[in-house]
Amino acid sequence: MGFFNWAAPVFNRVADRWSPESVEDIAEWLRPYVPPRGRLIDVGGGTGALAVKLARALDAEVVVLDPTPEMIGYVPEDPSVRSLLGTAEQIPFADDWADAVLVSDAFHHFRDQPAAAAEFSRVVRPGGGVVVLELDPRPWFMRVIVAAEKLLGEPGAFFTPDGMCAFFAEHGIDGQCTPMKGPSYRFTGTPR
Ligand SMILES: C[S@@+](CC[C@H](N)C(=O)[O-])C[C@H]1O[C@@H](n2cnc3c(N)ncnc32)[C@H](O)[C@@H]1O
């Protein structure tokens, strides 16, 4: 059984860590790509805590795509939010379906990151966006987290900000990595 199957109830208690300010920040990074009534896929969206808030902030349709039924089971009922079982490596939507893809604290869990990047390029419309919120693995406490994730059977495949930009550029998505608070940073890009 995977880590998130049994950790889902615990994660659900801490998943809603999004203040109104942080939701507005994320909405601002997505707004250039997601128009009102547009379509956003929250890949690895887990319990949907962020998706519900973003659906309101952007006035958009948000799909929470996640392979863990126990996580998806917590997605709140909301007319603008749909939950779907599936992986980043095989996104169950047609080409150009989405205005943008968001990945929050999940990219390092993907077992085939090149396949995920290829799927982002395929499913995001021309001129659409890819926003990835990640953690820089270099601080000492992050090294402990990386080791713990690996012990729990997760890939722990973290990138430094420069590494993330280089990875996406190599896989057809050009963008920028912007440092945020502590080890957090964001990648914002557009498929070529
Ligand atoms: C740490 S949780 C983050 C959840 C949410 N995005 C958040 O920020 O609260 C990581 C999520 O990634 C999901 N995940 C793991 N492998 C995945 C994959 N290959 N494709 C999509 N999601 C995946 C897990 O099921 C889990 O819900």
PDB file of C-alpha atoms and ligand atoms in Angstrom:
ATOM      1  CA  MET A   1       0.000   0.000   0.000  1.00  0.00           C
ATOM      2  CA  GLY A   2       1.346   3.425  -0.971  1.00  0.00           C
ATOM      3  CA  PHE A   3       2.289   6.142   1.478  1.00  0.00           C
ATOM      4  CA  PHE A   4      -0.704   8.379   0.704  1.00  0.00           C
ATOM      5  CA  ASN A   5      -3.218   5.536   1.078  1.00  0.00           C
ATOM      6  CA  TRP A   6      -2.586   5.273   4.795  1.00  0.00           C
ATOM      7  CA  ALA A   7      -1.442   8.872   5.330  1.00  0.00           C
ATOM      8  CA  ALA A   8      -4.573  10.426   3.772  1.00  0.00           C
ATOM      9  CA  PRO A   9      -6.481  11.039   7.057  1.00  0.00           C
ATOM     10  CA  VAL A  10      -3.390  12.646   8.628  1.00  0.00           C
ATOM     11  CA  PHE A  11      -2.674  14.676   5.509  1.00  0.00           C
ATOM     12  CA  ASN A  12      -6.288  15.841   5.375  1.00  0.00           C
ATOM     13  CA  ARG A  13      -5.843  17.463   8.793  1.00  0.00           C
ATOM     14  CA  VAL A  14      -2.953  19.607   7.580  1.00  0.00           C
ATOM     15  CA  ALA A  15      -3.822  19.903   3.878  1.00  0.00           C
ATOM     16  CA  ASP A  16      -5.817  23.096   4.290  1.00  0.00           C
ATOM     17  CA  ARG A  17      -2.770  25.240   5.007  1.00  0.00           C
ATOM     18  CA  TRP A  18      -3.775  27.901   2.486  1.00  0.00           C
ATOM     19  CA  SER A  19      -4.378  31.390   3.884  1.00  0.00           C
ATOM     20  CA  PRO A  20      -6.501  33.824   1.815  1.00  0.00           C
ATOM     21  CA  GLU A  21      -3.248  35.654   0.945  1.00  0.00           C
ATOM     22  CA  SER A  22      -1.472  32.528  -0.285  1.00  0.00           C
ATOM     23  CA  VAL A  23      -4.508  31.509  -2.375  1.00  0.00           C
ATOM     24  CA  GLU A  24      -4.606  34.988  -3.917  1.00  0.00           C
ATOM     25  CA  ASP A  25      -0.876  34.756  -4.721  1.00  0.00           C
ATOM     26  CA  ILE A  26      -1.331  31.425  -6.498  1.00  0.00           C
ATOM     27  CA  ALA A  27      -4.421  32.738  -8.313  1.00  0.00           C
ATOM     28  CA  GLU A  28      -2.374  35.720  -9.484  1.00  0.00           C
ATOM     29  CA  TRP A  29       0.290  33.407 -10.972  1.00  0.00           C
ATOM     30  CA  LEU A  30      -2.439  31.437 -12.777  1.00  0.00           C
ATOM     31  CA  ARG A  31      -4.644  34.323 -13.969  1.00  0.00           C
ATOM     32  CA  PRO A  32      -2.512  35.158 -17.042  1.00  0.00           C
ATOM     33  CA  TYR A  33      -3.449  31.678 -18.319  1.00  0.00           C
ATOM     34  CA  VAL A  34      -6.819  30.828 -16.770  1.00  0.00           C
ATOM     35  CA  PRO A  35      -9.680  33.135 -17.833  1.00  0.00           C
ATOM     36  CA  PRO A  36     -13.022  33.257 -15.962  1.00  0.00           C
ATOM     37  CA  ARG A  37     -14.772  29.893 -16.538  1.00  0.00           C
ATOM     38  CA  GLY A  38     -11.447  28.514 -17.755  1.00  0.00           C
ATOM     39  CA  ARG A  39     -10.054  25.063 -16.968  1.00  0.00           C
ATOM     40  CA  LEU A  40      -7.324  24.229 -14.486  1.00  0.00           C
ATOM     41  CA  ILE A  41      -6.001  20.760 -13.609  1.00  0.00           C
ATOM     42  CA  ASP A  42      -4.539  20.450 -10.106  1.00  0.00           C
ATOM     43  CA  VAL A  43      -2.247  17.467 -10.742  1.00  0.00           C
ATOM     44  CA  GLY A  44      -1.530  15.544  -7.546  1.00  0.00           C
ATOM     45  CA  GLY A  45      -4.191  17.756  -5.999  1.00  0.00           C
ATOM     46  CA  GLY A  46      -4.735  15.351  -3.079  1.00  0.00           C
ATOM     47  CA  THR A  47      -7.619  16.333  -0.808  1.00  0.00           C
ATOM     48  CA  GLY A  48      -8.608  19.315  -2.975  1.00  0.00           C
ATOM     49  CA  ALA A  49      -8.235  21.932  -0.231  1.00  0.00           C
ATOM     50  CA  LEU A  50      -6.393  24.304  -2.567  1.00  0.00           C
ATOM     51  CA  ALA A  51      -8.512  23.453  -5.629  1.00  0.00           C
ATOM     52  CA  VAL A  52     -11.757  24.577  -3.971  1.00  0.00           C
ATOM     53  CA  LYS A  53     -10.258  27.924  -2.979  1.00  0.00           C
ATOM     54  CA  LEU A  54      -8.695  28.466  -6.411  1.00  0.00           C
ATOM     55  CA  ALA A  55     -11.977  27.643  -8.163  1.00  0.00           C
ATOM     56  CA  ARG A  56     -13.533  30.578  -6.293  1.00  0.00           C
ATOM     57  CA  ALA A  57     -10.576  32.945  -6.662  1.00  0.00           C
ATOM     58  CA  LEU A  58     -10.291  32.301 -10.423  1.00  0.00           C
ATOM     59  CA  ASP A  59     -13.996  31.653 -11.092  1.00  0.00           C
ATOM     60  CA  ALA A  60     -12.736  28.606 -12.983  1.00  0.00           C
ATOM     61  CA  GLU A  61     -13.431  24.895 -13.347  1.00  0.00           C
ATOM     62  CA  VAL A  62     -10.784  22.967 -11.405  1.00  0.00           C
ATOM     63  CA  VAL A  63     -10.089  19.246 -11.770  1.00  0.00           C
ATOM     64  CA  VAL A  64      -8.277  17.491  -8.929  1.00  0.00           C
ATOM     65  CA  LEU A  65      -6.316  14.672 -10.591  1.00  0.00           C
ATOM     66  CA  ASP A  66      -4.725  12.213  -8.172  1.00  0.00           C
ATOM     67  CA  PRO A  67      -3.986   8.463  -8.154  1.00  0.00           C
ATOM     68  CA  THR A  68      -4.797   7.939  -4.453  1.00  0.00           C
ATOM     69  CA  PRO A  69      -8.490   7.161  -3.822  1.00  0.00           C
ATOM     70  CA  GLU A  70      -8.060   7.848  -0.104  1.00  0.00           C
ATOM     71  CA  MET A  71      -6.865  11.414  -0.870  1.00  0.00           C
ATOM     72  CA  ILE A  72      -9.472  12.106  -3.555  1.00  0.00           C
ATOM     73  CA  GLY A  73     -12.133  10.905  -1.104  1.00  0.00           C
ATOM     74  CA  TYR A  74     -11.651  14.097   0.921  1.00  0.00           C
ATOM     75  CA  VAL A  75     -12.232  16.497  -2.019  1.00  0.00           C
ATOM     76  CA  PRO A  76     -15.142  18.685  -0.877  1.00  0.00           C
ATOM     77  CA  GLU A  77     -18.388  18.802  -2.849  1.00  0.00           C
ATOM     78  CA  ASP A  78     -18.236  21.910  -4.990  1.00  0.00           C
ATOM     79  CA  PRO A  79     -19.973  22.729  -8.278  1.00  0.00           C
ATOM     80  CA  SER A  80     -16.710  24.051  -9.779  1.00  0.00           C
ATOM     81  CA  VAL A  81     -14.455  21.205  -8.634  1.00  0.00           C
ATOM     82  CA  ARG A  82     -14.269  17.730 -10.101  1.00  0.00           C
ATOM     83  CA  SER A  83     -12.115  14.920  -8.734  1.00  0.00           C
ATOM     84  CA  LEU A  84     -10.618  12.297 -10.967  1.00  0.00           C
ATOM     85  CA  LEU A  85      -8.435   9.260 -10.299  1.00  0.00           C
ATOM     86  CA  GLY A  86      -5.366   9.323 -12.520  1.00  0.00           C
ATOM     87  CA  THR A  87      -1.692  10.109 -12.757  1.00  0.00           C
ATOM     88  CA  ALA A  88       0.428  12.967 -14.028  1.00  0.00           C
ATOM     89  CA  GLU A  89       2.076  10.501 -16.398  1.00  0.00           C
ATOM     90  CA  GLN A  90      -1.236   9.708 -18.146  1.00  0.00           C
ATOM     91  CA  ILE A  91      -3.610  12.653 -17.883  1.00  0.00           C
ATOM     92  CA  PRO A  92      -7.114  11.605 -18.964  1.00  0.00           C
ATOM     93  CA  PHE A  93      -7.923  14.683 -21.061  1.00  0.00           C
ATOM     94  CA  ALA A  94      -7.711  15.523 -24.764  1.00  0.00           C
ATOM     95  CA  ASP A  95      -4.867  17.581 -26.230  1.00  0.00           C
ATOM     96  CA  ASP A  96      -5.107  21.341 -25.435  1.00  0.00           C
ATOM     97  CA  TRP A  97      -8.006  20.739 -22.989  1.00  0.00           C
ATOM     98  CA  ALA A  98      -6.646  22.809 -20.094  1.00  0.00           C
ATOM     99  CA  ASP A  99      -5.758  26.473 -19.763  1.00  0.00           C
ATOM    100  CA  ALA A 100      -3.205  25.559 -17.122  1.00  0.00           C
ATOM    101  CA  VAL A 101      -1.816  22.811 -14.943  1.00  0.00           C
ATOM    102  CA  LEU A 102      -0.899  23.349 -11.289  1.00  0.00           C
ATOM    103  CA  VAL A 103       1.268  20.994  -9.219  1.00  0.00           C
ATOM    104  CA  SER A 104       1.544  21.803  -5.520  1.00  0.00           C
ATOM    105  CA  ASP A 105       3.960  19.849  -3.347  1.00  0.00           C
ATOM    106  CA  ALA A 106       3.547  16.793  -5.570  1.00  0.00           C
ATOM    107  CA  PHE A 107       6.065  16.917  -8.439  1.00  0.00           C
ATOM    108  CA  HIS A 108       8.727  15.139  -6.358  1.00  0.00           C
ATOM    109  CA  HIS A 109       6.265  12.251  -5.876  1.00  0.00           C
ATOM    110  CA  PHE A 110       5.913  11.573  -9.605  1.00  0.00           C
ATOM    111  CA  ARG A 111       7.783   8.401 -10.558  1.00  0.00           C
ATOM    112  CA  ASP A 112       8.236   9.379 -14.226  1.00  0.00           C
ATOM    113  CA  GLN A 113       8.782  13.137 -14.304  1.00  0.00           C
ATOM    114  CA  PRO A 114       9.697  13.317 -18.048  1.00  0.00           C
ATOM    115  CA  ALA A 115       6.396  11.561 -18.865  1.00  0.00           C
ATOM    116  CA  ALA A 116       4.541  14.058 -16.648  1.00  0.00           C
ATOM    117  CA  ALA A 117       6.192  17.018 -18.408  1.00  0.00           C
ATOM    118  CA  ALA A 118       5.224  15.541 -21.792  1.00  0.00           C
ATOM    119  CA  GLU A 119       1.638  15.228 -20.591  1.00  0.00           C
ATOM    120  CA  PHE A 120       1.604  18.864 -19.377  1.00  0.00           C
ATOM    121  CA  SER A 121       2.738  19.964 -22.864  1.00  0.00           C
ATOM    122  CA  ARG A 122       0.076  17.837 -24.513  1.00  0.00           C
ATOM    123  CA  VAL A 123      -2.903  18.759 -22.338  1.00  0.00           C
ATOM    124  CA  VAL A 124      -2.254  22.507 -21.915  1.00  0.00           C
ATOM    125  CA  ARG A 125      -3.509  24.677 -24.806  1.00  0.00           C
ATOM    126  CA  PRO A 126      -0.999  26.775 -26.771  1.00  0.00           C
ATOM    127  CA  GLY A 127      -0.066  29.776 -24.644  1.00  0.00           C
ATOM    128  CA  GLY A 128      -1.377  28.094 -21.478  1.00  0.00           C
ATOM    129  CA  GLY A 129       0.515  27.732 -18.218  1.00  0.00           C
ATOM    130  CA  VAL A 130       2.341  25.243 -16.041  1.00  0.00           C
ATOM    131  CA  VAL A 131       2.792  26.298 -12.406  1.00  0.00           C
ATOM    132  CA  VAL A 132       4.725  24.005 -10.060  1.00  0.00           C
ATOM    133  CA  LEU A 133       5.158  24.743  -6.347  1.00  0.00           C
ATOM    134  CA  GLU A 134       8.137  22.861  -4.960  1.00  0.00           C
ATOM    135  CA  LEU A 135      10.766  22.718  -2.230  1.00  0.00           C
ATOM    136  CA  ASP A 136      14.496  23.160  -2.678  1.00  0.00           C
ATOM    137  CA  PRO A 137      16.150  19.998  -1.261  1.00  0.00           C
ATOM    138  CA  ARG A 138      19.446  21.673  -0.243  1.00  0.00           C
ATOM    139  CA  PRO A 139      18.781  22.982   3.320  1.00  0.00           C
ATOM    140  CA  TRP A 140      19.709  20.423   6.013  1.00  0.00           C
ATOM    141  CA  PHE A 141      16.122  19.922   7.206  1.00  0.00           C
ATOM    142  CA  MET A 142      15.048  19.267   3.622  1.00  0.00           C
ATOM    143  CA  ARG A 143      17.721  16.580   3.342  1.00  0.00           C
ATOM    144  CA  VAL A 144      16.076  14.878   6.326  1.00  0.00           C
ATOM    145  CA  ILE A 145      12.673  15.109   4.587  1.00  0.00           C
ATOM    146  CA  VAL A 146      14.092  13.712   1.329  1.00  0.00           C
ATOM    147  CA  ALA A 147      15.660  10.781   3.229  1.00  0.00           C
ATOM    148  CA  ALA A 148      12.416  10.154   5.156  1.00  0.00           C
ATOM    149  CA  GLU A 149      10.328  10.162   1.963  1.00  0.00           C
ATOM    150  CA  LYS A 150      12.705   7.668   0.355  1.00  0.00           C
ATOM    151  CA  LEU A 151      12.513   5.436   3.439  1.00  0.00           C
ATOM    152  CA  LEU A 152       8.729   5.492   3.056  1.00  0.00           C
ATOM    153  CA  GLY A 153       9.053   4.255  -0.517  1.00  0.00           C
ATOM    154  CA  GLU A 154       8.442   7.608  -2.239  1.00  0.00           C
ATOM    155  CA  PRO A 155      10.782   8.782  -5.040  1.00  0.00           C
ATOM    156  CA  GLY A 156      11.797  11.978  -3.196  1.00  0.00           C
ATOM    157  CA  ALA A 157      12.773  13.348  -6.619  1.00  0.00           C
ATOM    158  CA  PHE A 158      13.259  16.987  -5.654  1.00  0.00           C
ATOM    159  CA  PHE A 159      14.927  19.596  -7.886  1.00  0.00           C
ATOM    160  CA  THR A 160      16.808  22.735  -6.995  1.00  0.00           C
ATOM    161  CA  PRO A 161      15.182  25.812  -8.620  1.00  0.00           C
ATOM    162  CA  ASP A 162      17.837  25.922 -11.372  1.00  0.00           C
ATOM    163  CA  GLY A 163      17.516  22.178 -11.846  1.00  0.00           C
ATOM    164  CA  MET A 164      13.730  22.466 -12.209  1.00  0.00           C
ATOM    165  CA  CYS A 165      14.050  25.192 -14.878  1.00  0.00           C
ATOM    166  CA  ALA A 166      16.647  23.155 -16.778  1.00  0.00           C
ATOM    167  CA  PHE A 167      14.509  20.014 -16.523  1.00  0.00           C
ATOM    168  CA  PHE A 168      11.398  21.706 -17.936  1.00  0.00           C
ATOM    169  CA  ALA A 169      13.369  23.501 -20.679  1.00  0.00           C
ATOM    170  CA  GLU A 170      14.788  20.120 -21.709  1.00  0.00           C
ATOM    171  CA  HIS A 171      11.235  18.752 -21.827  1.00  0.00           C
ATOM    172  CA  GLY A 172       9.642  21.519 -23.886  1.00  0.00           C
ATOM    173  CA  ILE A 173       8.375  23.920 -21.205  1.00  0.00           C
ATOM    174  CA  ASP A 174      10.161  27.263 -20.885  1.00  0.00           C
ATOM    175  CA  GLY A 175       9.768  29.253 -17.699  1.00  0.00           C
ATOM    176  CA  GLN A 176      11.221  30.799 -14.598  1.00  0.00           C
ATOM    177  CA  CYS A 177      11.877  29.582 -11.070  1.00  0.00           C
ATOM    178  CA  THR A 178      11.150  32.170  -8.397  1.00  0.00           C
ATOM    179  CA  PRO A 179      12.265  31.685  -4.773  1.00  0.00           C
ATOM    180  CA  MET A 180       9.569  32.097  -2.111  1.00  0.00           C
ATOM    181  CA  LYS A 181       9.534  31.737   1.678  1.00  0.00           C
ATOM    182  CA  GLY A 182      12.091  29.299   3.159  1.00  0.00           C
ATOM    183  CA  PRO A 183      12.859  26.389   0.814  1.00  0.00           C
ATOM    184  CA  SER A 184       9.712  27.017  -1.274  1.00  0.00           C
ATOM    185  CA  TYR A 185       9.927  28.141  -4.870  1.00  0.00           C
ATOM    186  CA  ARG A 186       7.660  28.197  -7.877  1.00  0.00           C
ATOM    187  CA  PHE A 187       8.171  27.308 -11.499  1.00  0.00           C
ATOM    188  CA  THR A 188       5.963  29.211 -13.952  1.00  0.00           C
ATOM    189  CA  GLY A 189       6.191  28.270 -17.611  1.00  0.00           C
ATOM    190  CA  THR A 190       4.523  27.754 -20.959  1.00  0.00           C
ATOM    191  CA  PRO A 191       4.877  24.725 -23.232  1.00  0.00           C
ATOM    192  CA  ARG A 192       6.802  25.508 -26.435  1.00  0.00           C
TER     193      ARG A 192
HETATM  194  C1  LIG B   1       2.021  15.901  -0.560  1.00  0.00           C
HETATM  195  S1  LIG B   1       0.531  15.527  -1.451  1.00  0.00           S
HETATM  196  C2  LIG B   1       0.111  17.138  -2.071  1.00  0.00           C
HETATM  197  C3  LIG B   1      -1.376  17.338  -2.212  1.00  0.00           C
HETATM  198  C4  LIG B   1      -1.802  18.760  -2.623  1.00  0.00           C
HETATM  199  N1  LIG B   1      -1.320  19.088  -3.942  1.00  0.00           N
HETATM  200  C5  LIG B   1      -1.360  19.788  -1.619  1.00  0.00           C
HETATM  201  O1  LIG B   1      -0.506  20.639  -1.938  1.00  0.00           O
HETATM  202  O2  LIG B   1      -1.865  19.764  -0.491  1.00  0.00           O
HETATM  203  C6  LIG B   1       1.156  14.711  -2.889  1.00  0.00           C
HETATM  204  C7  LIG B   1       0.063  14.101  -3.767  1.00  0.00           C
HETATM  205  O3  LIG B   1       0.653  13.626  -4.982  1.00  0.00           O
HETATM  206  C8  LIG B   1      -0.090  12.492  -5.374  1.00  0.00           C
HETATM  207  N2  LIG B   1       0.683  11.724  -6.369  1.00  0.00           N
HETATM  208  C9  LIG B   1       1.643  10.798  -6.148  1.00  0.00           C
HETATM  209  N3  LIG B   1       2.084  10.298  -7.312  1.00  0.00           N
HETATM  210  C10 LIG B   1       1.391  10.925  -8.299  1.00  0.00           C
HETATM  211  C11 LIG B   1       1.386  10.827  -9.726  1.00  0.00           C
HETATM  212  N4  LIG B   1       2.194   9.998 -10.361  1.00  0.00           N
HETATM  213  N5  LIG B   1       0.529  11.619 -10.408  1.00  0.00           N
HETATM  214  C12 LIG B   1      -0.284  12.487  -9.761  1.00  0.00           C
HETATM  215  N6  LIG B   1      -0.322  12.613  -8.419  1.00  0.00           N
HETATM  216  C13 LIG B   1       0.501  11.836  -7.695  1.00  0.00           C
HETATM  217  C14 LIG B   1      -0.357  11.762  -4.085  1.00  0.00           C
HETATM  218  O4  LIG B   1      -1.419  10.820  -4.203  1.00  0.00           O
HETATM  219  C15 LIG B   1      -0.668  12.918  -3.154  1.00  0.00           C
HETATM  220  O5  LIG B   1      -2.056  13.175  -3.091  1.00  0.00           O
END
